[in-house]
Short mmCIF file of C-alpha atoms and ligand atoms in Angstrom, two decimals:
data_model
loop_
_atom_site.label_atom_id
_atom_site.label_comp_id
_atom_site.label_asym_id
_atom_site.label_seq_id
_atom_site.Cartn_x
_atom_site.Cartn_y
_atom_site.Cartn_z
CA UNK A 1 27.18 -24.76 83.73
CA UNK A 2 25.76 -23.11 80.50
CA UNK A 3 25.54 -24.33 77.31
CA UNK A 4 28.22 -22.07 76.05
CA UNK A 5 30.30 -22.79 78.97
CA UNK A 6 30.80 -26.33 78.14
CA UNK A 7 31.61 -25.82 75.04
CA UNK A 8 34.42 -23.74 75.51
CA UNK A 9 36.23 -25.82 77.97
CA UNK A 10 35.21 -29.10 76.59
CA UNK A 11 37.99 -29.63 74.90
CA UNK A 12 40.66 -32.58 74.44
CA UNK A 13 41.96 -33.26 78.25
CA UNK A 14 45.38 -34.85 77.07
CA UNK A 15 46.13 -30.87 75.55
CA UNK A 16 45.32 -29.35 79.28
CA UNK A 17 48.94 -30.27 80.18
CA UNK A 18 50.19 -29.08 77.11
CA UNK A 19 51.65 -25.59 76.78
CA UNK A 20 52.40 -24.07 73.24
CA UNK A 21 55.40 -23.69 72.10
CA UNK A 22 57.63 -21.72 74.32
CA UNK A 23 60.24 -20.75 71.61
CA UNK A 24 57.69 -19.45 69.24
CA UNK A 25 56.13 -17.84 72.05
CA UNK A 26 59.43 -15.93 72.99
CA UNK A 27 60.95 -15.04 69.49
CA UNK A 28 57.68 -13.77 68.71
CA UNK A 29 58.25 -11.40 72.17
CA UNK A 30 61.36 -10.31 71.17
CA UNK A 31 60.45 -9.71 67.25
CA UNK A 32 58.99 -6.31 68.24
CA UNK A 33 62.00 -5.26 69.19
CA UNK A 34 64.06 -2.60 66.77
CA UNK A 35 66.69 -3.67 64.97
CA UNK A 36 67.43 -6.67 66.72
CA UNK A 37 70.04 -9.16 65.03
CA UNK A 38 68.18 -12.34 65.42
CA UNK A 39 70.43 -16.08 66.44
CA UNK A 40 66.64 -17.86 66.90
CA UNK A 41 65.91 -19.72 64.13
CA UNK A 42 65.50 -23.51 64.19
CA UNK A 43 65.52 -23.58 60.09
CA UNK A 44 68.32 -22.85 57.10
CA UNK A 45 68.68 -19.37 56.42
CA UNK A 46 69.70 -20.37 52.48
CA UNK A 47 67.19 -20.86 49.95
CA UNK A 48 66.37 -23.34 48.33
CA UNK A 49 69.01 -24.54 45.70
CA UNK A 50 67.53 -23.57 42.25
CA UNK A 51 67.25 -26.76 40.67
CA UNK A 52 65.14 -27.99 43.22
CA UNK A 53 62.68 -24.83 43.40
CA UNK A 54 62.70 -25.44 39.26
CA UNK A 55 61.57 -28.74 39.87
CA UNK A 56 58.69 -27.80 41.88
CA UNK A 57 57.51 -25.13 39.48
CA UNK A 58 57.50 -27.48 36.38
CA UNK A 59 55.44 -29.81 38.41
CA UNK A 60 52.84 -27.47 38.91
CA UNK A 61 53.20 -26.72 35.00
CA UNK A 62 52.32 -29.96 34.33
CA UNK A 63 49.28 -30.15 36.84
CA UNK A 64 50.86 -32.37 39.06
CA UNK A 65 47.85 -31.44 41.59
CA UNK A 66 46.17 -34.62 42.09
CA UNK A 67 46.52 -36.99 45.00
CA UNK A 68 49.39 -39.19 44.72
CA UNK A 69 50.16 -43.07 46.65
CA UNK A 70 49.24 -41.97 50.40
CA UNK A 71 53.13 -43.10 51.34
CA UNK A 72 54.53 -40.94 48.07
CA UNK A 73 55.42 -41.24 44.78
CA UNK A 74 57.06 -44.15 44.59
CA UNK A 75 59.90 -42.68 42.45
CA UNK A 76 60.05 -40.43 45.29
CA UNK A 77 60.33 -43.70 48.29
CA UNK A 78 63.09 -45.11 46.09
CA UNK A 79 65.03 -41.87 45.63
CA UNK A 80 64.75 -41.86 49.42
CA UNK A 81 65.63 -45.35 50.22
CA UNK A 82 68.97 -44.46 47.59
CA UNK A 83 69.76 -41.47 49.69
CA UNK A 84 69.52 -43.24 53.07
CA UNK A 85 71.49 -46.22 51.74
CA UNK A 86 74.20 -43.94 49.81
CA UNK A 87 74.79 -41.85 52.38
CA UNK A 88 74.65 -44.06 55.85
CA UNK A 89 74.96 -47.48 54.77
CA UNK A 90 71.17 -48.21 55.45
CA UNK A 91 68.91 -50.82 53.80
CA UNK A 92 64.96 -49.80 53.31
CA UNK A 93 62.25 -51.09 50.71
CA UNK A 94 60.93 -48.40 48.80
CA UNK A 95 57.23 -50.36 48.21
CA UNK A 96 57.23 -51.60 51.99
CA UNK A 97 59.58 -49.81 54.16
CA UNK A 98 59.26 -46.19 53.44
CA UNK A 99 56.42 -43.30 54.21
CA UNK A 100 57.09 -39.61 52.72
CA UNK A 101 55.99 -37.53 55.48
CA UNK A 102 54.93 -33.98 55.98
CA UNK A 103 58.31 -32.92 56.63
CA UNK A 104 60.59 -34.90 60.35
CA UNK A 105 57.17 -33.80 62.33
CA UNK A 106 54.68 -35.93 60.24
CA UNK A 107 56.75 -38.96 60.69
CA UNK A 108 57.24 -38.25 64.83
CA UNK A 109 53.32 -37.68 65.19
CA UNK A 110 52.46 -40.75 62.73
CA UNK A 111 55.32 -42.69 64.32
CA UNK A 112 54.09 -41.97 67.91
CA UNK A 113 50.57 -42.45 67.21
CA UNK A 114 51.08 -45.47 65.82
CA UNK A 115 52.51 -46.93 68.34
CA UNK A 116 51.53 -45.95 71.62
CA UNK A 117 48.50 -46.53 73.79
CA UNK A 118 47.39 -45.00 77.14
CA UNK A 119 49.46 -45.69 79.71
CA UNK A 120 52.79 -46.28 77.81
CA UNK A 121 56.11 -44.48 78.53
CA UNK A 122 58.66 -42.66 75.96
CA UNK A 123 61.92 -42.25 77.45
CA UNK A 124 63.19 -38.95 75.45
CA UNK A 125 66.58 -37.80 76.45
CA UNK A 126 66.96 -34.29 77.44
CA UNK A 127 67.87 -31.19 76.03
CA UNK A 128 66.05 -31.99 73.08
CA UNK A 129 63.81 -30.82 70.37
CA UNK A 130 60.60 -30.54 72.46
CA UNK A 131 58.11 -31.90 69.52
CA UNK A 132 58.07 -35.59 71.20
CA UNK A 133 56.91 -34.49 74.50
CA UNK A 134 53.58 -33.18 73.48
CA UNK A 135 52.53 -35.97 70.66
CA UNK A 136 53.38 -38.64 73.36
CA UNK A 137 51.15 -36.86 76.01
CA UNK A 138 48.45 -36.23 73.17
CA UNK A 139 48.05 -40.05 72.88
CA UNK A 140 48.01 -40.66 76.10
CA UNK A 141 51.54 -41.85 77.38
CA UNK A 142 54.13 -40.49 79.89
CA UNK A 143 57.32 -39.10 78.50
CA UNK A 144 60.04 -40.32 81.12
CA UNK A 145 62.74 -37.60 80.28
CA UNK A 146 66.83 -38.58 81.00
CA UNK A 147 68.79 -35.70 81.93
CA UNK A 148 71.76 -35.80 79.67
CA UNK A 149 73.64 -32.43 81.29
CA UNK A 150 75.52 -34.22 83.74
CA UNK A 151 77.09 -36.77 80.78
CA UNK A 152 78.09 -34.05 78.10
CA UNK A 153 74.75 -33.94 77.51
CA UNK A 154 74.93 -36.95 75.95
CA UNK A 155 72.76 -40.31 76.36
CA UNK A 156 74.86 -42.96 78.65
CA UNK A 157 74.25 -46.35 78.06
CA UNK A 158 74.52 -47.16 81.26
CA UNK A 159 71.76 -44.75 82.36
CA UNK A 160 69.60 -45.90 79.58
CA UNK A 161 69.83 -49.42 80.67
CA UNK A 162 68.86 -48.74 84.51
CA UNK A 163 65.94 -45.98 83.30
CA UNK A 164 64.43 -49.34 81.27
CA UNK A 165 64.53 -51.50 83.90
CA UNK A 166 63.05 -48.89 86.36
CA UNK A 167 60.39 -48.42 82.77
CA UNK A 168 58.74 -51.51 81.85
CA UNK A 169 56.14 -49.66 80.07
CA UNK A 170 58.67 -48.36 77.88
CA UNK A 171 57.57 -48.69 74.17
CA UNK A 172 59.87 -45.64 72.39
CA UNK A 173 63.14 -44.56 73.13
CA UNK A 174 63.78 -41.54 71.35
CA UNK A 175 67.20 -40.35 70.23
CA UNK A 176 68.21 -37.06 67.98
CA UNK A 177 71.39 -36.79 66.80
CA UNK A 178 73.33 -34.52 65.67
CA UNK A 179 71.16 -32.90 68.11
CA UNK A 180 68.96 -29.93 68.44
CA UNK A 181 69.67 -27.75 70.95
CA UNK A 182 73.11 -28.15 71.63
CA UNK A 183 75.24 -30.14 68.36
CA UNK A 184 76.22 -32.81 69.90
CA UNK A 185 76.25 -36.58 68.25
CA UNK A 186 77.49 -39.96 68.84
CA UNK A 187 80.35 -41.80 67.08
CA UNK A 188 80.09 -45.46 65.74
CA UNK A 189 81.47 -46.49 69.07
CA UNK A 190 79.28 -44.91 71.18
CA UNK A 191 75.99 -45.17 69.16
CA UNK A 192 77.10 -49.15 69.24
CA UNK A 193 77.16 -49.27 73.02
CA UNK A 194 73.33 -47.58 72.88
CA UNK A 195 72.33 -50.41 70.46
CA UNK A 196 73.68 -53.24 72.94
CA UNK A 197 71.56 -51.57 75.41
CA UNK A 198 68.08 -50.69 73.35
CA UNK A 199 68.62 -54.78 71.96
CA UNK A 200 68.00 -56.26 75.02
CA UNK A 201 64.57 -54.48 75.66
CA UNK A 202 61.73 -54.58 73.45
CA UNK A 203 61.06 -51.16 72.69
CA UNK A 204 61.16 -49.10 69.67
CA UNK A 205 63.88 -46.26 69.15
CA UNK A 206 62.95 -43.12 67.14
CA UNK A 207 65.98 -41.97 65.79
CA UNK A 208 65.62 -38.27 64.53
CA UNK A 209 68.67 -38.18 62.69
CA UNK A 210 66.84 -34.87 60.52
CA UNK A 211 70.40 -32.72 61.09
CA UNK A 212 73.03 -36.21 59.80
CA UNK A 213 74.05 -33.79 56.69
CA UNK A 214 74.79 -30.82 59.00
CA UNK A 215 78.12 -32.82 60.83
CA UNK A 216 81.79 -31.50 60.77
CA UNK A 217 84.55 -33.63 60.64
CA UNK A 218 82.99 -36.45 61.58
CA UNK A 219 81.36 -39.43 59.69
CA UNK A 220 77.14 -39.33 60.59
CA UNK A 221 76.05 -43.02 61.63
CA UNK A 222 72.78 -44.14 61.91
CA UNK A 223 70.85 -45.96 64.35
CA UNK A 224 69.25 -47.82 61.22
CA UNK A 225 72.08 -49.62 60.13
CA UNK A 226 72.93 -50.94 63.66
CA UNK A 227 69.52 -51.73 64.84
CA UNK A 228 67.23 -51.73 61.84
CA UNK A 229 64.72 -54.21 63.24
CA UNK A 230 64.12 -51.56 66.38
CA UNK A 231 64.65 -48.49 64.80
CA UNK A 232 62.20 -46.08 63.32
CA UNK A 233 64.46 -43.42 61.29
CA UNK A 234 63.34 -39.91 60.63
CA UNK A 235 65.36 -38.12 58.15
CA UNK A 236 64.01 -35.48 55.48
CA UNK A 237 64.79 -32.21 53.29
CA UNK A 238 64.29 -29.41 56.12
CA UNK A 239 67.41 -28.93 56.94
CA UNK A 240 69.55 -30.50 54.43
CA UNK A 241 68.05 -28.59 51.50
CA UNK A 242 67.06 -25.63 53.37
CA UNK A 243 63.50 -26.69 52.34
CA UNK A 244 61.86 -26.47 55.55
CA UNK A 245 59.02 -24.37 54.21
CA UNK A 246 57.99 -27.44 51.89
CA UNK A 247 57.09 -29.90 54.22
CA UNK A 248 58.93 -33.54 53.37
CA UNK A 249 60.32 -35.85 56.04
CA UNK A 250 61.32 -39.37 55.76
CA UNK A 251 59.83 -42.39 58.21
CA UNK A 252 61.48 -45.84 57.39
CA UNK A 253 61.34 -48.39 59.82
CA UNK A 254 60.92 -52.30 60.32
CA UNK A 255 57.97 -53.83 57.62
CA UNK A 256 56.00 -54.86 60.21
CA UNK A 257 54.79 -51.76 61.62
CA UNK A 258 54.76 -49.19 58.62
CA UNK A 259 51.08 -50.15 57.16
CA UNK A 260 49.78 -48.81 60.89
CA UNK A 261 52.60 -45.67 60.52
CA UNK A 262 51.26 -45.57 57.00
CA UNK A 263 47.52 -45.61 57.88
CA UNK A 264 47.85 -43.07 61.23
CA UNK A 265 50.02 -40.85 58.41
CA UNK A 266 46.85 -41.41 55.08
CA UNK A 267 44.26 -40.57 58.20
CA UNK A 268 45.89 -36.98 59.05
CA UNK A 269 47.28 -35.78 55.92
CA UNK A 270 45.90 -38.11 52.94
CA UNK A 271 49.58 -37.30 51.02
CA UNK A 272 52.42 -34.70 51.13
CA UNK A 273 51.40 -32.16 48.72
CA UNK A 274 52.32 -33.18 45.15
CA UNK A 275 54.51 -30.46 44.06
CA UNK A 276 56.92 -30.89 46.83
CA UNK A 277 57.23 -34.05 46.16
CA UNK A 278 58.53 -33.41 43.25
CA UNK A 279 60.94 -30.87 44.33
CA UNK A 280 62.27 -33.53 47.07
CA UNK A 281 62.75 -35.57 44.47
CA UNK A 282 64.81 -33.39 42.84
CA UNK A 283 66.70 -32.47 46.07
CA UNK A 284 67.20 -36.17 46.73
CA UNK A 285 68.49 -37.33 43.52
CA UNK A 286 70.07 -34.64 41.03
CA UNK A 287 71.00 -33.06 44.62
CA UNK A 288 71.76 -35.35 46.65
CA UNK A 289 75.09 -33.74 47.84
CA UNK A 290 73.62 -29.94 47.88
CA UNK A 291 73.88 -29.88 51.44
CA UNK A 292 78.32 -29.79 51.01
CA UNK A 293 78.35 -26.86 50.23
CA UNK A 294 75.76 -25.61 52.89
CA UNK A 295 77.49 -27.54 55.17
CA UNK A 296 80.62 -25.91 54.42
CA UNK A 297 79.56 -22.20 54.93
CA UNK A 298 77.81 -23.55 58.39
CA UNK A 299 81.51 -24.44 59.66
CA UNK A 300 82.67 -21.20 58.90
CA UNK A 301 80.48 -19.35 61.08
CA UNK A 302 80.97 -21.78 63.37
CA UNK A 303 84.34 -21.30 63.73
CA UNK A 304 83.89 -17.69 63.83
CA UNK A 305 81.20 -17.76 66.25
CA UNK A 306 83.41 -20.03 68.52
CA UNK A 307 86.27 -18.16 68.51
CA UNK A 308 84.12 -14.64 69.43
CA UNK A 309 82.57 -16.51 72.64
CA UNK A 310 85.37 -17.86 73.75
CA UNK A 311 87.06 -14.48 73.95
CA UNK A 312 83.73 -13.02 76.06
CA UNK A 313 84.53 -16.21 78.31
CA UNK A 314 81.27 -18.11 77.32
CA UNK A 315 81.32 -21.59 77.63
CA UNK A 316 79.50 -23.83 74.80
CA UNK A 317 78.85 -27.53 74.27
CA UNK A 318 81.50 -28.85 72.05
CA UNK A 319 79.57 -28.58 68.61
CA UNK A 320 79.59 -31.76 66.49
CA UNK A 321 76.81 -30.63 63.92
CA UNK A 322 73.63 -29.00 63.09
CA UNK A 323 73.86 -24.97 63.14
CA UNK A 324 73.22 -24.36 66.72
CA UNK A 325 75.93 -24.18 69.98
CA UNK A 326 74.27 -24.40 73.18
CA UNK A 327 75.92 -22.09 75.47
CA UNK A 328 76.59 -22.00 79.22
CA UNK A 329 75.13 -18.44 80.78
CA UNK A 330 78.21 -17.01 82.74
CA UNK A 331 77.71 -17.95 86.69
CA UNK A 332 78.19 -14.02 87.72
CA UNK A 333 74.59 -13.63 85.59
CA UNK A 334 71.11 -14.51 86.07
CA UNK A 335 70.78 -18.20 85.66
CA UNK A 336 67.52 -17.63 84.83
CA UNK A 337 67.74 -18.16 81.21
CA UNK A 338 64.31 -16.54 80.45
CA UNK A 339 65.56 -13.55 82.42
CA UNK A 340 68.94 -13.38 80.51
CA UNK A 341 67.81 -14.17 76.94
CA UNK A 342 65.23 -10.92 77.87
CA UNK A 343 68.01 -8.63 79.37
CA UNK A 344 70.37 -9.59 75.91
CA UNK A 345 67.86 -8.77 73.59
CA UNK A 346 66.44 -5.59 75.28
CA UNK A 347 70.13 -3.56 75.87
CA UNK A 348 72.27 -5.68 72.88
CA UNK A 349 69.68 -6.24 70.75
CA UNK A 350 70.58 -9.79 70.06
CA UNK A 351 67.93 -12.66 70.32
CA UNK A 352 68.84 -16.29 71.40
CA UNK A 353 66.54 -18.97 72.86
CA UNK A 354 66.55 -19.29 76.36
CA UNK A 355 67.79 -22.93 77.25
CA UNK A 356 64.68 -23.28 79.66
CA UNK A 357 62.88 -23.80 76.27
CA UNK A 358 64.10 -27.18 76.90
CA UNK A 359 63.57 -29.59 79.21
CA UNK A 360 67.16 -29.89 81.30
CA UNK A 361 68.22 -26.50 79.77
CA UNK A 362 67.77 -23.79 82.59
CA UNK A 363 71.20 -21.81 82.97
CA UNK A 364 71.66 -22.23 78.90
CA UNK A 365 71.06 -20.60 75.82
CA UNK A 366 71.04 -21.56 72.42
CA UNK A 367 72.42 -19.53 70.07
CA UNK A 368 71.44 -20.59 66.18
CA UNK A 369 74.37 -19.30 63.31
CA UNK A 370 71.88 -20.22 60.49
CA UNK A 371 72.36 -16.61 60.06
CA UNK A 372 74.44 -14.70 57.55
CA UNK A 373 78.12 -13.62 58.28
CA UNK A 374 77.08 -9.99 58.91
CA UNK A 375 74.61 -10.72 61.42
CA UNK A 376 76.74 -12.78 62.89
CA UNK A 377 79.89 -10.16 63.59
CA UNK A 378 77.28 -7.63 64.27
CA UNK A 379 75.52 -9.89 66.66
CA UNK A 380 79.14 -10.57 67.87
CA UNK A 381 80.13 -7.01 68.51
CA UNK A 382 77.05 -6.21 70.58
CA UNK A 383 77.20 -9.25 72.70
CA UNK A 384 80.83 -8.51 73.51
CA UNK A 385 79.57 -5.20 75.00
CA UNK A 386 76.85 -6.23 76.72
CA UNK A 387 79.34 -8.96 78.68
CA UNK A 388 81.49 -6.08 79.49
CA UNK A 389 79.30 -4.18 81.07
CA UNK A 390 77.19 -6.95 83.14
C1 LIG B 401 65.52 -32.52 65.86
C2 LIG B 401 64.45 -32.04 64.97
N1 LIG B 401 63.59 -32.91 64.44
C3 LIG B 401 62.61 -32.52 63.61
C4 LIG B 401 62.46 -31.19 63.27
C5 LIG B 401 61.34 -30.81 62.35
O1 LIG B 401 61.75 -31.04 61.05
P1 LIG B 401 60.75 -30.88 59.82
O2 LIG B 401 60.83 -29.46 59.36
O3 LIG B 401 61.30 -31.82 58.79
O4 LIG B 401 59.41 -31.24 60.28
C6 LIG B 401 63.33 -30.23 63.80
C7 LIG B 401 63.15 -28.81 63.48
O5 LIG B 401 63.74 -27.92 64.04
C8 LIG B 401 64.35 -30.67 64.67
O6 LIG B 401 65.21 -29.80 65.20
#
C-alpha cells in the first residue's frame, strides 16, 4: 500500500464502527425540500431570555476573554450547585464537586472518558439520546443496550438487576430522564426502586437529567439526591434557557472522581468560553425560574398536538416532559420508519425523525413541538391529509 493510501485509512479504529449522526444526516435530507413545516429539532425554538443574552454582551464589554478556573468560574459552580439544590433537593460542593461543561455533551464525553477503560460495558437503556453510544465505543467499551419498548419504554428494575448480573464488566449505567426521544420519566417511587437496584452493584449511573425543567404536572426527582455517592448528574442551560447555541452543561458527581472528570474535561476544552459563562450565570441565578414560563407554552402545544393525533388515530407514548412525543407509525403503513418519515415529508411536507434514529425505535417517529403554534396547526392540517389518503 502507498504512502498516501495509509494515510487515508489510518485512522482511529474505535470510529470504524461509528456512523455519524443519523438524525443530522436525515433532517439535512429533508431540508431541501420546499416549504416543509419542520417537527425535527432536538433544541428550544425560543430565544434566549434577554437578561441573559445582556449578560453575555456586558461580559464581552468588559473583556471577559481570558481563560477562567478550568472547572468555571467559581461564582458560576456555586450558582450551579444553588440551582441543583433549590430545585431537586441535591447537595454538591461548588470548589470540589462541580465541573461547568461545554454544554450536557462535554460532561457525557468527560464523564465517560474518565471512567472507562477497554473492555468495560455501559448498559444504556433504549430509545435514547444516541450521544452515549459512540463516546463509550470511542474509549473502547461495549454499550450493552436494554430495550425499554416492551416496559412503557421505561427502565424496569427488575431487568436492570438481571442485565448486571449477566454484566460484570459493567462500570456506567446510564439513565435520561425526562427522556429524549419519547417524554417519558420516572416518579420518586419508581426512580427509588432503580436506586435499590444500581446500590447493590458497583457501577456508576450517568443520570442525564438535561430536560428536569421541561416536566408537566409532575415533580422532577433526581437520581442525585437518592444515590449521590453513585451518581454522576448532567444537567445544564440547553434546554432550560433555550441556550443551546452557548454551550454550558453541568457534571456534579461524587468528590472522588471529579479531579479525573475535571482533568479528561481541562485536556479537551481548557474552559467553557468565558462569555457564556457569564450568561449561565445569569440564567442560573437572576433566572433561575425562566424556564416556567417556557415550560408553560411547551404544554400548550402539547396538548394541542395530542389532541390532533389522536383524532388521525396515532398512537404516542404518554408524554411526561421534554418537547418531544414519540409516536407509534399506524400498523396499515410502512413500519419502516425511514421509509415513512421520507413518504411524510415528500407528499405532506412535514419532517419528523424517524424512530430508527434510535436504537429500539424502528416502527416510531418522533415528532418535536419545539415549534411555534402556526407550524404546528399547519403541520397538523397536512398530516391529517396525508393519513387520509394512505
Ligand atoms: C438527553 C440529552 N442529553 C444531552 C443533550 C445535549 O445537551 P447539550 O446541548 O447541553 O450538550 C441532549 C440534546 O438534545 C439530549 O437530548
Amino acid at each position: 500500500m502507498g504512502v498516501k493510501e495509509v494515510l487515508t485509512i489510518n485512522t482511529n479504529h474505535r470510529l470504524d464502527g461509528i456512523q455519524p449522526s443519523s438524525i443530522l444526516s436525515f433532517n439535512e435530507q429533508i431540508s431541501t425540500i420546499a416549504d416543509i413545516v419542520k417537527l425535527t429539532v432536538g433544541e428550544p425554538d425560543f430565544n434566549t431570555p434577554e437578561h441573559v443574552k445582556e449578560a453575555g454582551i456586558k461580559s464581552i464589554q468588559q473583556n471577559e476573554s481570558h481563560y477562567t478556573n478550568s472547572s468555571g468560574r467559581l461564582d458560576l459552580r456555586e450558582a450551579m450547585s444553588h440551582y441543583l439544590e433549590s430545585k431537586y433537593d441535591v447537595h454538591y460542593d461548588p470548589s470540589t464537586q462541580i465541573v461547568a461543561t461545554a454544554g450536557a455533551t462535554g460532561g457525557i464525553y468527560a464523564g465517560l472518558t474518565a471512567l472507562l477503560n477497554p473492555g468495560d460495558e455501559v448498559i444504556i437503556p433504549v430509545p435514547t439520546f444516541p450521544l452515549y453510544i459512540p463516546i463509550t465505543i470511542m474509549n473502547g467499551a461495549t454499550p450493552i443496550f436494554i430495550d425499554t419498548s416492551k416496559t412503557g419504554f421505561k427502565l424496569n428494575p427488575e431487568v436492570l438487576d438481571k442485565t448486571l448480573k449477566e454484566h460484570p464488566k459493567t462500570k456506567v449505567v446510564v439513565l435520561n430522564f425526562p427522556n429524549n426521544p419519547t417524554g417519558t420519566t420516572f416518579d420518586e417511587n419508581e426512580l427509588e426502586d432503580i436506586a435499590a437496584v444500581l446500590k447493590k452493584y458497583p457501577v456508576y449511573a450517568m443520570s442525564d437529567e438535561v430536560y428536569s425543567e421541561l416536566i408537566y404536572d409532575q415533580k422532577h426527582v433526581s437520581l442525585g439526591r437518592l444515590l449521590p455517592e453513585q451518581t454522576i448528574l448532567l444537567n445544564g442551560v440547553s434546554k432550560s434557557h433555550a441556550m443551546t447555541g452557548w454551550r454550558v452543561g453541568i457534571l456534579a458527581a461524587p468528590k472522588a472522581i471529579i479531579p479525573k472528570i475535571a482533568m479528561v474535561h481541562q485536556f479537551t476544552i481548557t474552559n467553557v468560553t468565558a462569555i457564556a459563562q457569564a450568561a449561565a450565570l445569569e440564567a442560573l441565578t437572576a433566572g433561575i425560574d425562566d424556564a416556567v414560563l417556557m415550560r408553560d407554552e411547551y404544554k400548550r402545544r402539547l396538548d394541542f398536538v395530542v389532541s390532533k393525533l389522536s383524532e388521525m388515530g396515532i398512537d404516542f407514548v404518554s408524554p411526561k416532559g421534554t418537547f418531544y412525543l414519540f409516536c407509534k407509525i399506524p400498523q396499515r403503513m410502512t413500519q419502516d420508519s425511514f421509509a415513512f418519515c421520507l413518504k411524510l415529508a415528500e407528499e405532506a411536507k412535514v419532517a419528523v425523525i424517524p424512530g430508527a434514529c434510535f436504537p429500539s425505535g424502528e416502527g416510531y417517529f418522533r415528532l418535536s413541538y419545539a415549534a411555534s403554534f402556526e407550524n404546528l396547526k399547519l403541520a397538523m392540517t397536512r398530516m391529517a391529509k396525508f393519513m387520509e389518503v394512505n
